[in-house]
Structure formats: C-alpha cells, structure tokens
Amino acid sequence: AQFSLVEAAEPINIPYQDELPSREAQLSALRNTPEFDVLIVGGGATGCGCALDAVTRNLKTALVEREDFSSGTSSRSTKLIHGGVRYLQKAIMKLDYEQYLMVKEALHERSNLLKIAPHLSGPLPIMLPVYKWWQLPYYWAGIKMYDLVSGSQCLKSSYILDKSKALELFPMLKKDQLVAAIVYYDGQHNDARMNLAIALTAARYGAATANYTEVMRILKKTDPETGKEREFDVRAKCVINATGPFTDSLRKMDDQNIPNICQPSAGVHIVMPGYYSPDKMGLLDPATSDGRVIFFLPWEKMTIAGTTDTPTEVTPHPVPKEEDITFILSEVRNYLSPDVEVRRGDVLAAWSGIRPLVTDPNSKDTQSICRNHILDVSESGMVTIAGGKWTTYRAMAEETIDAVIKANGLKAGPSRTVGLVLEGAKEWTPTTYIRLVQDYDKAFDVAKMAKVTGKRWPIVGKRLVSEFPYIECEVQYAVKEYACTAIDVIARRTRLGFLNVQAADEALPKIVEIMGKELKWSEQKKREELQAAKQFLYYEMGYKTRSEQLTNTSEISLSPADVDRYKKRFHKFDTQKKGFITIVDVQHVLESISVQIDENTLHEILNEVDLNKNGQVELNEFLQLMSAIQKGYVSGSRLAILMKIAEESLDQREPVSVDRSGGGV
C-alpha cells in the first residue's frame, strides 16, 4: 500500500526512552506536579490520543481513567479500521458533502494507523456476496468509489469474483442464488492492545497517565479579572472530557442544567471458532432482515460476528443479551451454507460495547444524531470531545488539543502525531516472528522473562492454557504495562476473555497467582481478584448466557439407544449405582487411567453441569448435557469430553473374553 504520511518534523524529546515509568512514578507525578497544561479524563482511544497529541506538542499532560485503559467501548469494537463504506453510500445517494469529507478523513486515518502500528494492525479483504444480478453494478460502483476516495492510500484495489471463485475462497457461503461477490479492503486491529500502545507511547513521551484513578469532583476557582468561575482539576489549566458513554456525567459536574448530548447504543458481538470463516477473508452482509449491517470477520484465529445496534442505558459493565446473540446467529445462518450447522454452543464469548452516539448541543434540531464527533467548550472552559469512531481517534485528538490551545492561550505548535510510530512498532517487520520462533516464542522483552519448559516445544514459556499462545511471563510483563487486576490481563493485555470465556476461566488461578507475587497481594486479595474476574467473564463476556443454554433446554430428547449408551458411560464413573457422581468418583477413574487434574479444576468442570448446585452430577443432569450437546446448544463441555476419553481408555483395557477370541489363548 502507498502511504502519503509526514514524519514528525524534528525529533521529539522522549524522557523514558529505555523503560516505561512505573505506576507509582505516574501517580507521584499526578500528585506532585505544580500544574499541568491539560488533564484528560478518560483512557479510551480518544482520551489516550489526546494525551499523546498534547505531550508531543510539549504541553504538560496528565490523563486519568476510572478503570483500565480501553476498559470501555474501545476494547469492544468490531476490530475494523475503516473509512465507512456505508457512509460513502449515503454521501453519494443524498449528495451529502459533509458525509463524503468524513469518509475521506477516516480513510486518511486508516492509512496512518496501519503505518504507525503495523504490529497490531493490517489490511483485511472483505467479501460482499451478491445474490441478485441487478445489485452487482450498484455495489461495484459504490466499492470502486471507496477505492477512488482512498486515492494513494488505497490498501489494494477491489475486485469482482464469479460464483465459483467466491465459493473457493469462502467455501462456507450459501451457494443458492449467489451470482458473484465483490472483495474490498479495510484495516483490522487488536483494539485494546492498540489503545494501550497509544497510552504507553504517551507515557514514554512524558504524559502522567494513571488507570484506576477516578475523578470525584471538578474544582473551580474565580478568575480575578472577569469574576467568572474557571473550571480545572486541582493542578491543570484545562480539563478535557473524553469519557465516551459517560460524557454527560462529567458535563453535569460542571453544569447540572445542561441537556444530555449522549445517546448510547449497544453493539453486541459474538466470537465463534475459527473454522467458521477463512483465515484471511471477512464478510459483510449489507442487507440483514432488519436493515442492520452484519460483519463476519476472522480475528486472532477466531471468528467475530456482529453487530447489533439497540438503545441502552449507560453502564460501566454492559452485558450481552441472549436475544442479541440469537439475532446475530440467525443472520449468520442466512448467508452460510445449510451444510454448516450454526450452533448456539459454538458461541465462545460475547460482549456488548456502548457506542457514544451524540447530538450536537448547539443544533436547533435536538433529535438529530451526529454521524461524526462533536467538540464543545463549556462556559467554564472544559473541553468535551464526544462521538466519532475508533479509526478517527487521532484526528479527533488533534482537533481537541487545537481547541484547548486556542481557548487557554497555550504556547504550542501544530500536531505531530501523523507518522509517529506507537509503542512496539519500532523495528517491527512482517518477518519479526521468524526471529522470535528461532530465538524465543513471543515478543523479545516478554520472551526474556520466560522460563525453560524442558519440553521439545515450546522450549521457553509455559502456556496459560494449551490452546492459546499466551505464556505465563506475559502476566509479569502485563504488570509493567500498568495491569492492576486479573481482568486487565484476561481482557486487555491478552485477549483471552474476548476469545474464549472457558479458556480464560481455566487460566485465572495461574494469572492470580503470578500477579499476587508481582503485586504482593494477600490471600484475601487473591480470592477477591479471582472472584471479580469470574464475575466479569460470567456477565460481561457471555459465560452466563452460555451456561444458561443447558438450564433452558433441560428436556431430554435422546433416542433409547443413546440413553442406553450414555447410561453405560455414566456408570463407568458411578460404579456403586448411586445415581450421581462426585469429584471423588471422577478422581478415582482418572487415577486408574493415569490422568491427573487438580481438585479445583475438577470442581469447576462438575459445577458447569451441576444444575441444582448440590455438589454432585446426577444421571438426569448428565443426560440433559448430552441431549443439549446433540442439539448444538452446548459445545466444548469439559465433563463430556473427559468422560468420553475415560470411557475409551477403560474399554481398551478390559480383557477380551475367551469366546470372543475363538477359544484360543
């Protein structure tokens, strides 16, 4: 791809070239700096972008975030870095020049983001299936216009595929009535890690940034010349409100009488196994049953499907609803081949992100929702930046800091963030992984902390869970990146919680143990962290809706032969015919086949199936589980897999009877 980017005009001073400042040093800077030029509230993409823009203009910069960097909307996106194909369509159909300019800006920002963080992003081809001949020229014209508006920053030219080629590239597509497909390119990234890279880059350039630091109130003092109250934090000339969905709560700290500008909308995404989509090809359905656009994208070796768009209440902990998950699954079924059984049990994780859609406070029509972001300077001087989208975070930050400089008469030059590489991108190349494979197993700094495993592969770095590449020393490294809780590690330093809730749940005890050593947690604190992280997975990452599938589909619809087969399997464990099995029963069988699983893990495995929570799994509960698995409501049940493996091992060891061997010895 071609990039028309400007490198930073002159070298910028980097106070922390070698090592990031510690969290304690950051908090100390917040407490002890006599006065900052700007204090940014909110550690999402926009807030961290503002911090990086301000600090690289040599403004004394501070940023505070109530929870973790990217803990809200910025970690729960569709993971696309895009110009907005749909917005361009509207711009052409309605001759809307403002919409056209918005797309053009987003395409420039897309190009810049792929350049400054190649280690966290890359181009992704996206297929648009066409099922009616008349749609082909219509869609083709729109997509070609998208390429045209990209200009020299076009990632790769779009192209048309005939039916057979489309099915070759995306074999799970529904064949009936498919006439052709169009492929265009957008960017994709690891959103939470990208957000963190922006925050860490700002910290490296000298911004005092602190997660888990909440703004309790805004202090004001009277300007002696005008008699007006001027708003700022204890030691800052100006406060920037970049709190996303919480924009209005901070605005109302300033002035209780102002109207709300944020109209929150919930976007739910689900994660399914990687085999649902090709490794390097996404899919866009522009015409779902209710007019919403559905994306179906490969991400981190899994498949993301989404998104919904429904009005919601603002909450720091949004929960995905079962009806939204069901809607996405039904839409996915519409364009996948009938051969592909899209099962509810294949939803490995689900999350809800709150889009902070906004209405312009200065607009006469208060009902109109802004398609773009808005910038508002209150009477007391607080600058609010709201709305927008991930792709344009840098442009929004530049515009915000320009407004801050103007409103406060600060001395600073123009923005220097176009072409400014982010944390981790320096010296990265597409072949870096070869050196890592040859020398270590993951990124160099992390790998140096890894211990020798004693195994043939991987030589260094013990995995947190076997199916995912995350290794134990990444938890230690996460603490250096300001991770304070186990949730920070499973959700945002690694993405395990977003990829597979069950795997994340399995990794938690080890994560808590490592963090406990690093951060000197008491036993009580470790228990609290484990519980909080389990709650996060249960409610916010879709474990609750996943586990409820077993309870809600509790009728048993198995053939008599299947019932007989599963009863025999159950009685391999329930040898005394009690009608239920306990941890002791399972341990006894596992010992007999030389398999070792620790007691806590076994307790969790049985607890997933123990519907009445009496500490044992009854025969009826086991048959319900097997019935739900057959119907596709449940997949990946650890107990079902364990019992099947144990049964096979036991059957292999049983002596062959004399009559079956033909009477011979």
XYZ file of C-alpha atoms in Angstrom:
665
model
C 0.000 0.000 0.000
C 1.052 3.587 -0.614
C 1.155 5.997 2.321
C 1.338 9.774 1.961
C 2.411 10.500 5.508
C 4.533 13.200 7.072
C 7.133 12.109 9.600
C 7.448 14.235 12.748
C 9.268 17.407 11.610
C 12.002 17.305 14.253
C 12.963 14.801 16.925
C 10.699 14.941 19.967
C 12.240 14.523 23.396
C 11.496 11.069 24.837
C 12.068 11.179 28.614
C 11.521 7.419 29.048
C 13.456 6.021 26.087
C 14.653 2.849 27.830
C 11.972 1.890 30.309
C 8.416 2.999 30.994
C 7.873 4.932 34.225
C 6.397 2.747 36.972
C 2.794 3.151 38.031
C 3.999 4.592 41.361
C 6.051 7.203 39.477
C 2.998 8.147 37.416
C 0.795 8.591 40.481
C 3.554 10.607 42.150
C 3.734 12.911 39.102
C -0.049 13.418 39.262
C 0.136 14.313 42.946
C 3.255 16.487 42.887
C 3.302 18.388 39.578
C 2.521 22.033 40.448
C 0.283 22.494 37.412
C -0.466 20.615 34.198
C -1.459 22.338 30.990
C -4.125 19.734 30.290
C -5.788 16.992 32.286
C -7.630 14.408 30.188
C -10.395 12.382 31.797
C -10.914 9.032 30.045
C -8.430 6.362 28.959
C -10.142 5.117 25.801
C -8.783 5.637 22.286
C -9.816 9.308 22.138
C -8.513 10.210 25.603
C -5.172 8.452 25.094
C -4.951 10.023 21.629
C -5.424 13.461 23.209
C -2.676 12.695 25.760
C -0.233 11.669 23.020
C -1.077 14.680 20.853
C -0.696 17.108 23.790
C 2.540 15.689 25.225
C 4.260 15.618 21.807
C 3.485 19.342 21.498
C 5.435 19.827 24.765
C 2.331 20.529 26.826
C 2.438 19.257 30.425
C -0.064 16.446 30.142
C -1.969 14.239 32.583
C -4.554 11.538 31.948
C -6.744 9.729 34.461
C -9.024 6.741 33.855
C -11.529 5.405 36.385
C -10.903 1.769 35.394
C -8.312 0.390 32.958
C -7.146 1.854 29.662
C -9.618 0.695 26.993
C -11.879 -0.980 29.558
C -14.989 0.517 27.949
C -16.107 0.928 24.354
C -12.593 0.995 22.860
C -11.947 -2.700 23.637
C -15.395 -3.852 22.466
C -15.389 -2.739 18.838
C -15.763 -4.690 15.583
C -11.919 -4.514 15.354
C -12.067 -2.764 11.967
C -10.073 0.321 10.966
C -12.370 1.580 8.253
C -13.392 4.595 6.239
C -17.073 3.683 6.278
C -18.400 2.073 3.100
C -21.969 2.690 4.299
C -21.330 6.383 4.965
C -19.945 6.811 1.456
C -23.078 5.179 0.040
C -25.218 7.709 1.960
C -22.962 10.574 0.838
C -23.495 9.622 -2.831
C -27.232 8.854 -2.561
C -28.020 12.052 -0.645
C -25.282 14.233 -2.192
C -24.046 14.865 1.364
C -20.664 16.593 1.125
C -20.098 16.527 4.912
C -20.508 12.749 4.896
C -18.055 12.498 1.986
C -15.438 14.543 3.888
C -15.935 12.312 6.935
C -15.152 9.212 4.844
C -12.124 10.885 3.259
C -10.722 11.824 6.675
C -11.344 8.303 8.016
C -9.527 6.759 5.037
C -6.517 9.018 5.682
C -6.559 7.997 9.365
C -6.902 4.324 8.394
C -3.742 4.624 6.322
C -1.879 6.387 9.129
C -2.891 3.862 11.799
C -1.758 0.903 9.699
C 1.584 2.677 9.205
C 2.257 3.666 12.832
C 1.217 0.321 14.362
C 1.912 -2.465 11.853
C 2.471 -4.927 14.728
C -1.153 -4.537 15.850
C -2.948 -3.990 12.548
C -3.068 -4.987 8.909
C -5.231 -4.904 5.775
C -8.150 -7.345 5.601
C -10.032 -8.293 2.433
C -13.799 -8.273 2.999
C -16.208 -10.099 0.705
C -19.605 -8.694 -0.146
C -21.736 -11.554 -1.566
C -24.169 -10.560 -4.316
C -27.399 -12.562 -4.677
C -29.205 -10.536 -7.384
C -27.720 -9.568 -10.742
C -29.072 -6.023 -10.596
C -27.137 -5.418 -7.334
C -23.773 -6.151 -8.920
C -23.223 -2.846 -10.822
C -24.773 -0.906 -7.907
C -22.418 -2.413 -5.282
C -19.454 -2.352 -7.663
C -19.843 1.379 -8.319
C -20.007 2.078 -4.584
C -16.939 -0.013 -3.755
C -14.928 1.473 -6.650
C -15.838 4.931 -5.364
C -14.426 3.843 -1.963
C -11.113 2.978 -3.693
C -11.201 6.276 -5.548
C -11.750 8.360 -2.395
C -8.835 6.471 -0.753
C -6.597 7.749 -3.544
C -2.916 6.956 -2.957
C -3.884 5.485 0.418
C -5.954 2.700 -1.128
C -4.807 -0.520 0.554
C -5.457 -2.686 -2.502
C -7.906 -2.386 -5.378
C -11.287 -4.053 -5.021
C -12.245 -6.780 -7.475
C -15.165 -8.938 -8.607
C -15.260 -12.728 -8.205
C -17.510 -15.084 -10.108
C -19.577 -17.585 -8.134
C -17.097 -20.482 -8.281
C -14.107 -18.341 -7.237
C -16.112 -16.796 -4.394
C -17.013 -20.253 -3.095
C -13.413 -21.381 -3.438
C -12.271 -18.514 -1.189
C -15.272 -18.693 1.187
C -16.481 -22.323 0.946
C -18.974 -21.986 3.796
C -21.051 -19.399 1.864
C -24.621 -20.244 0.882
C -24.477 -21.367 -2.767
C -28.161 -20.900 -3.697
C -28.809 -17.764 -5.733
C -25.235 -16.480 -5.275
C -24.332 -14.734 -8.541
C -20.957 -13.155 -7.700
C -19.025 -11.393 -4.952
C -17.062 -8.170 -4.586
C -13.931 -8.017 -2.438
C -12.681 -4.725 -0.993
C -10.022 -3.916 1.617
C -10.207 -2.294 5.035
C -7.930 -2.442 8.063
C -8.231 -4.640 11.152
C -6.520 -4.316 14.530
C -6.325 -5.571 18.099
C -8.318 -2.683 19.578
C -7.467 -2.940 23.302
C -3.773 -3.510 22.600
C -3.819 -0.560 20.153
C -5.415 1.636 22.822
C -2.780 0.521 25.330
C 0.005 1.218 22.792
C -1.258 4.816 22.469
C -1.377 5.177 26.288
C 2.110 3.700 26.745
C 3.530 5.892 23.956
C 2.079 8.967 25.693
C 3.639 7.798 28.986
C 7.005 7.245 27.283
C 6.913 10.824 25.940
C 6.286 12.126 29.461
C 2.498 12.233 29.994
C 1.466 11.350 33.563
C -1.098 8.616 32.870
C -2.888 6.594 35.537
C -5.568 3.941 35.272
C -7.820 3.197 38.265
C -7.827 6.899 39.152
C -11.338 8.331 39.341
C -12.434 11.955 39.101
C -14.662 12.563 42.122
C -15.492 16.231 41.503
C -14.381 19.238 39.474
C -12.856 22.089 41.461
C -13.386 25.669 40.351
C -11.858 28.989 41.240
C -12.891 32.510 40.322
C -10.976 34.334 37.619
C -9.992 37.645 39.334
C -10.269 39.627 36.078
C -13.677 38.501 34.828
C -15.264 37.275 38.069
C -16.228 34.052 36.231
C -15.589 30.629 37.626
C -12.963 28.825 35.553
C -13.007 25.078 35.702
C -9.966 22.915 36.071
C -8.655 19.999 38.063
C -6.589 20.679 41.159
C -3.422 21.329 39.132
C -4.427 21.785 35.484
C -5.127 24.760 33.257
C -7.755 22.843 31.280
C -9.803 19.655 31.634
C -10.648 17.506 28.600
C -13.715 15.303 28.881
C -13.068 12.181 26.759
C -15.233 9.747 28.697
C -17.219 8.183 25.833
C -20.618 6.979 27.042
C -20.042 8.815 30.361
C -19.653 12.196 28.645
C -22.805 13.640 30.216
C -21.989 12.679 33.812
C -18.770 14.731 33.682
C -20.501 17.602 31.859
C -23.116 17.715 34.622
C -20.373 18.002 37.266
C -19.625 21.285 35.514
C -23.244 22.405 34.997
C -26.204 20.388 36.238
C -28.667 22.191 33.976
C -27.181 21.340 30.590
C -29.068 18.834 28.405
C -27.651 15.378 27.699
C -25.790 15.009 24.406
C -25.008 11.291 24.523
C -27.488 8.748 23.138
C -25.899 5.393 23.987
C -26.386 2.402 21.695
C -25.407 -1.192 22.484
C -23.373 -3.123 19.938
C -23.149 -6.839 20.680
C -20.512 -9.113 19.110
C -20.045 -12.851 19.386
C -16.926 -14.991 18.935
C -17.108 -18.363 17.203
C -14.458 -20.957 16.283
C -12.012 -20.021 13.536
C -13.378 -22.631 11.123
C -16.493 -20.501 10.559
C -14.513 -18.102 8.347
C -11.448 -18.270 6.099
C -8.185 -17.215 7.816
C -7.731 -14.084 5.779
C -11.157 -13.082 4.442
C -14.022 -11.272 6.151
C -17.625 -10.985 5.017
C -20.081 -8.089 5.073
C -23.831 -8.560 4.742
C -25.265 -5.123 3.862
C -28.911 -6.190 3.932
C -29.932 -8.099 7.064
C -33.550 -8.858 7.927
C -33.958 -5.565 9.802
C -31.617 -3.391 7.749
C -28.591 -3.578 10.012
C -25.168 -4.441 8.634
C -23.576 -7.670 9.857
C -19.828 -8.297 9.766
C -18.310 -11.758 9.890
C -14.549 -11.460 10.385
C -11.521 -13.613 11.189
C -9.727 -12.231 14.267
C -6.972 -13.737 16.427
C -7.588 -17.165 14.844
C -11.289 -16.976 15.798
C -14.360 -15.542 14.019
C -16.156 -12.381 15.177
C -19.777 -11.830 14.146
C -21.702 -8.639 14.877
C -23.080 -6.168 15.436
C -26.415 -5.112 16.865
C -27.476 -1.519 17.362
C -30.042 -1.011 20.126
C -30.675 1.894 22.534
C -29.299 1.168 26.010
C -28.636 2.631 29.435
C -25.121 3.839 30.244
C -23.332 1.369 32.496
C -19.637 0.682 33.161
C -20.322 -3.048 32.789
C -22.586 -3.739 29.780
C -23.892 -7.293 29.463
C -24.682 -9.050 26.145
C -28.342 -10.115 25.930
C -29.421 -13.532 24.727
C -31.827 -12.022 22.156
C -28.917 -10.088 20.562
C -26.774 -13.240 20.411
C -29.700 -15.144 18.865
C -30.261 -12.353 16.294
C -26.618 -12.449 15.166
C -26.689 -16.265 14.927
C -29.874 -16.208 12.839
C -28.347 -13.638 10.448
C -25.180 -15.713 10.160
C -27.313 -18.738 9.224
C -28.881 -16.683 6.415
C -25.670 -16.438 4.420
C -23.828 -19.614 5.400
C -24.380 -22.907 3.597
C -27.056 -25.236 5.091
C -24.221 -27.793 5.412
C -22.743 -25.592 8.154
C -24.705 -26.155 11.334
C -24.518 -22.836 13.187
C -24.880 -23.923 16.807
C -25.588 -21.768 19.847
C -22.978 -23.810 21.693
C -20.294 -22.532 19.313
C -20.512 -19.034 20.793
C -17.241 -18.999 22.749
C -17.634 -15.447 24.067
C -19.967 -12.491 23.626
C -19.715 -8.875 24.642
C -21.608 -5.617 24.477
C -19.969 -2.264 23.773
C -21.723 1.070 24.265
C -21.410 3.399 21.271
C -21.484 7.016 22.454
C -23.666 8.448 19.680
C -24.114 12.176 20.229
C -26.421 15.072 19.431
C -24.889 18.486 18.872
C -25.775 20.734 21.874
C -25.721 23.772 19.562
C -28.032 22.223 16.968
C -31.609 23.519 16.768
C -32.829 20.021 15.967
C -32.084 18.172 19.208
C -33.294 14.878 17.750
C -30.592 14.673 15.076
C -27.806 12.288 15.985
C -24.372 13.365 14.770
C -22.724 10.959 12.379
C -19.358 12.424 13.315
C -17.793 13.614 16.564
C -18.550 16.896 18.294
C -16.272 19.273 20.180
C -17.768 21.516 22.828
C -16.125 24.138 25.060
C -18.266 24.969 28.093
C -18.549 28.421 29.675
C -16.130 27.386 32.386
C -13.569 26.157 29.841
C -13.985 22.382 29.972
C -13.452 20.855 26.533
C -15.667 17.875 25.651
C -14.807 15.565 22.753
C -17.545 13.007 22.077
C -18.785 10.642 19.386
C -16.650 9.703 16.397
C -15.158 6.257 15.864
C -12.006 4.266 16.542
C -10.454 4.957 13.142
C -10.503 8.741 13.588
C -9.245 8.892 17.193
C -6.020 10.698 16.142
C -7.767 13.400 14.077
C -10.257 13.938 16.920
C -7.358 14.302 19.376
C -5.611 16.825 17.122
C -8.779 18.901 16.809
C -9.319 18.758 20.585
C -5.808 19.907 21.505
C -6.044 22.703 18.901
C -9.219 23.885 20.688
C -7.549 23.631 24.117
C -4.563 25.700 22.963
C -6.847 28.349 21.477
C -9.238 28.538 24.451
C -6.442 28.771 27.021
C -3.825 30.773 25.137
C -1.245 27.989 25.489
C 2.018 28.104 23.570
C 2.350 25.027 21.397
C 2.962 24.168 17.765
C 0.857 22.035 15.413
C 0.080 18.344 15.982
C 2.967 15.939 15.412
C 1.209 12.587 15.600
C 0.823 11.813 11.876
C 3.515 9.217 11.200
C 4.514 8.997 14.881
C 5.039 5.272 15.499
C 3.363 3.690 18.502
C 4.803 1.550 21.297
C 6.036 -1.768 19.953
C 6.204 -0.721 16.282
C 9.844 0.401 16.205
C 11.989 -2.058 14.225
C 8.973 -4.369 13.762
C 8.777 -6.069 10.369
C 6.373 -8.672 8.941
C 9.149 -11.259 9.358
C 9.920 -10.443 13.006
C 8.037 -13.555 14.041
C 10.668 -15.727 12.328
C 13.358 -14.380 14.654
C 11.010 -14.911 17.582
C 10.303 -18.501 16.580
C 14.015 -19.088 16.086
C 15.079 -17.414 19.332
C 12.088 -17.424 21.675
C 8.320 -17.868 21.477
C 6.823 -14.345 21.699
C 7.903 -10.705 21.766
C 11.532 -10.207 22.806
C 11.015 -8.380 26.104
C 8.431 -10.913 27.213
C 10.449 -13.878 25.993
C 13.473 -12.814 28.027
C 11.345 -13.269 31.158
C 10.204 -16.772 30.125
C 11.462 -19.909 31.825
C 12.781 -23.005 30.066
C 9.963 -25.562 29.872
C 12.019 -28.711 29.467
C 9.705 -29.704 26.599
C 10.526 -30.247 22.939
C 8.188 -27.314 22.091
C 7.842 -24.599 23.160
C 11.378 -24.525 24.558
C 10.640 -21.457 26.673
C 7.377 -20.073 28.018
C 4.774 -22.144 29.819
C 1.317 -21.543 28.340
C -1.560 -20.264 30.473
C -3.921 -22.597 28.570
C -2.836 -25.122 25.992
C -4.937 -23.920 23.004
C -3.765 -20.281 23.138
C -0.282 -18.800 22.652
C -0.283 -16.684 25.834
C 2.554 -17.641 28.191
C 2.891 -17.150 31.945
C 5.571 -14.453 31.788
C 3.143 -12.269 29.799
C 1.313 -11.813 33.091
C 4.504 -10.476 34.682
C 5.014 -8.199 31.689
C 1.381 -7.010 31.887
C 2.127 -5.554 35.336
C 4.861 -3.433 33.724
C 2.139 -2.222 31.329
C 0.078 -0.975 34.295
C -2.196 -4.027 34.644
C -3.658 -3.841 38.158
C -6.268 -6.618 38.141
C -6.723 -10.134 36.764
C -9.454 -8.698 34.495
C -6.877 -6.353 32.928
C -4.824 -9.411 31.939
C -7.605 -11.640 30.538
C -9.455 -8.797 28.788
C -6.912 -6.260 27.573
C -3.223 -7.291 27.993
C -4.067 -10.666 26.484
C -7.447 -11.032 24.736
C -8.274 -14.438 26.205
C -11.565 -13.351 27.819
C -12.785 -11.968 24.474
C -11.776 -15.112 22.588
C -12.937 -17.959 24.832
C -14.546 -17.477 28.244
C -13.996 -21.070 29.300
C -10.271 -20.962 28.487
C -9.982 -17.633 30.330
C -11.729 -19.152 33.334
C -9.228 -22.035 33.335
C -6.274 -19.620 33.171
C -7.458 -17.395 36.028
C -5.976 -19.245 39.057
C -2.490 -19.164 37.490
C -2.878 -15.491 36.478
C -3.941 -14.525 40.011
C -1.049 -16.495 41.497
C 1.534 -14.742 39.263
C 0.009 -11.261 39.792
C -0.169 -11.939 43.528
C 3.607 -12.463 43.604
C 4.324 -9.412 41.439
C 1.996 -7.065 43.321
C 2.368 -8.647 46.797
C -1.320 -9.481 47.177
C -2.636 -11.023 50.398
C -4.559 -14.318 50.252
C -7.770 -12.321 50.743
C -6.901 -10.009 47.834
C -6.178 -13.041 45.607
C -9.598 -14.504 46.413
C -11.276 -11.164 45.649
C -9.424 -10.843 42.314
C -10.359 -14.382 41.291
C -13.998 -13.774 42.161
C -14.128 -10.386 40.376
C -12.611 -11.872 37.212
C -15.037 -14.817 37.273
C -17.926 -12.325 37.605
C -16.548 -10.359 34.638
C -16.441 -13.493 32.466
C -19.860 -14.643 33.685
C -21.737 -11.421 32.975
C -19.751 -9.229 30.555
C -18.137 -11.892 28.356
C -21.221 -14.060 27.889
C -20.461 -17.034 30.189
C -23.872 -16.567 31.837
C -25.839 -16.805 28.590
C -23.632 -19.730 27.533
C -24.234 -21.714 30.729
C -27.953 -20.889 30.737
C -28.310 -22.790 27.466
C -28.027 -26.031 29.437
C -30.619 -24.965 32.009
C -33.042 -23.501 29.483
C -33.000 -26.568 27.248
C -33.311 -29.094 30.020
C -35.716 -31.523 28.308
C -34.043 -34.753 27.241
C -34.601 -35.724 23.608
C -32.351 -38.725 23.096
C -33.122 -41.982 21.324
C -33.432 -45.077 23.570
C -30.120 -46.335 22.122
C -28.397 -43.050 23.005
C -29.854 -43.090 26.528
C -28.533 -46.619 26.998
C -25.092 -45.644 25.639
C -24.769 -42.584 27.882
C -26.014 -44.501 30.938
C -23.208 -47.028 30.415
C -20.692 -44.170 30.198
C -22.082 -42.603 33.374
C -21.877 -45.918 35.268
C -18.168 -46.229 34.441
C -17.868 -43.402 36.987
C -20.863 -44.219 39.208
C -19.649 -47.756 39.918
C -21.822 -48.077 43.047
C -25.003 -47.163 41.101
C -25.744 -44.209 43.453
C -27.389 -42.249 40.616
C -24.869 -39.411 40.864
C -21.132 -38.789 40.615
C -18.869 -36.579 42.719
C -15.334 -35.235 42.412
C -14.079 -38.329 44.268
C -15.699 -40.648 41.684
C -14.107 -38.747 38.792
C -10.702 -38.638 40.530
C -10.846 -42.399 41.131
C -11.444 -43.138 37.419
C -8.806 -40.649 36.270
C -6.214 -42.164 38.610
C -6.957 -45.601 37.175
C -6.084 -44.358 33.669
C -3.094 -42.268 34.918
C -4.640 -38.833 34.275
C -4.100 -36.044 36.825
C -6.328 -32.971 37.145
C -6.182 -30.756 40.223
C -9.184 -30.670 42.546
C -10.136 -27.025 41.905
C -10.322 -27.605 38.152
C -12.378 -30.770 38.651
C -14.758 -28.853 40.903
C -15.245 -26.237 38.137
C -15.771 -28.943 35.482
C -18.523 -30.632 37.509
C -20.044 -27.308 38.549
C -20.729 -26.412 34.882
C -23.127 -29.367 34.666
C -24.433 -29.436 38.261
C -27.720 -27.631 37.532
C -29.166 -27.811 41.063
C -25.774 -26.917 42.603
C -25.775 -29.723 45.189
C -22.123 -30.648 44.609
C -22.838 -33.733 42.502
C -23.874 -34.529 38.935
C -26.965 -36.732 38.753
C -27.654 -39.133 35.890
C -30.521 -36.897 34.746
C -28.204 -33.855 34.597
C -25.671 -35.834 32.566
C -28.365 -36.949 30.086
C -29.565 -33.322 29.809
C -25.989 -32.304 28.982
C -25.626 -34.962 26.274
C -29.019 -34.009 24.814
C -28.038 -30.306 24.714
C -24.730 -31.217 23.018
C -26.555 -33.261 20.354
C -28.881 -30.324 19.631
C -25.952 -27.889 19.379
C -26.996 -25.749 22.354
C -23.780 -26.629 24.192
C -20.310 -27.332 22.825
C -16.885 -27.910 24.355
C -18.210 -29.314 27.655
C -15.136 -30.378 29.600
C -17.038 -33.034 31.562
C -18.480 -34.643 28.414
C -15.038 -34.749 26.760
C -13.379 -36.078 29.933
C -15.922 -38.868 30.391
C -15.735 -39.916 26.738
C -11.918 -40.141 26.851
C -12.044 -42.044 30.155
C -14.628 -44.498 28.778
C -12.484 -45.202 25.711
C -9.382 -45.759 27.862
C -11.256 -48.111 30.211
C -12.774 -50.082 27.299
C -9.347 -50.607 25.743
C -8.066 -52.088 28.990
C -10.923 -54.558 29.533
C -9.840 -58.218 28.897
C -11.181 -59.881 25.770
C -13.430 -62.852 26.661
C -12.403 -66.374 25.617
C -15.437 -66.963 23.406
C -14.781 -63.700 21.501
C -11.208 -64.791 20.834
C -12.435 -68.014 19.258
C -11.433 -70.092 22.297
C -7.723 -69.563 21.761
C -5.256 -68.202 24.291
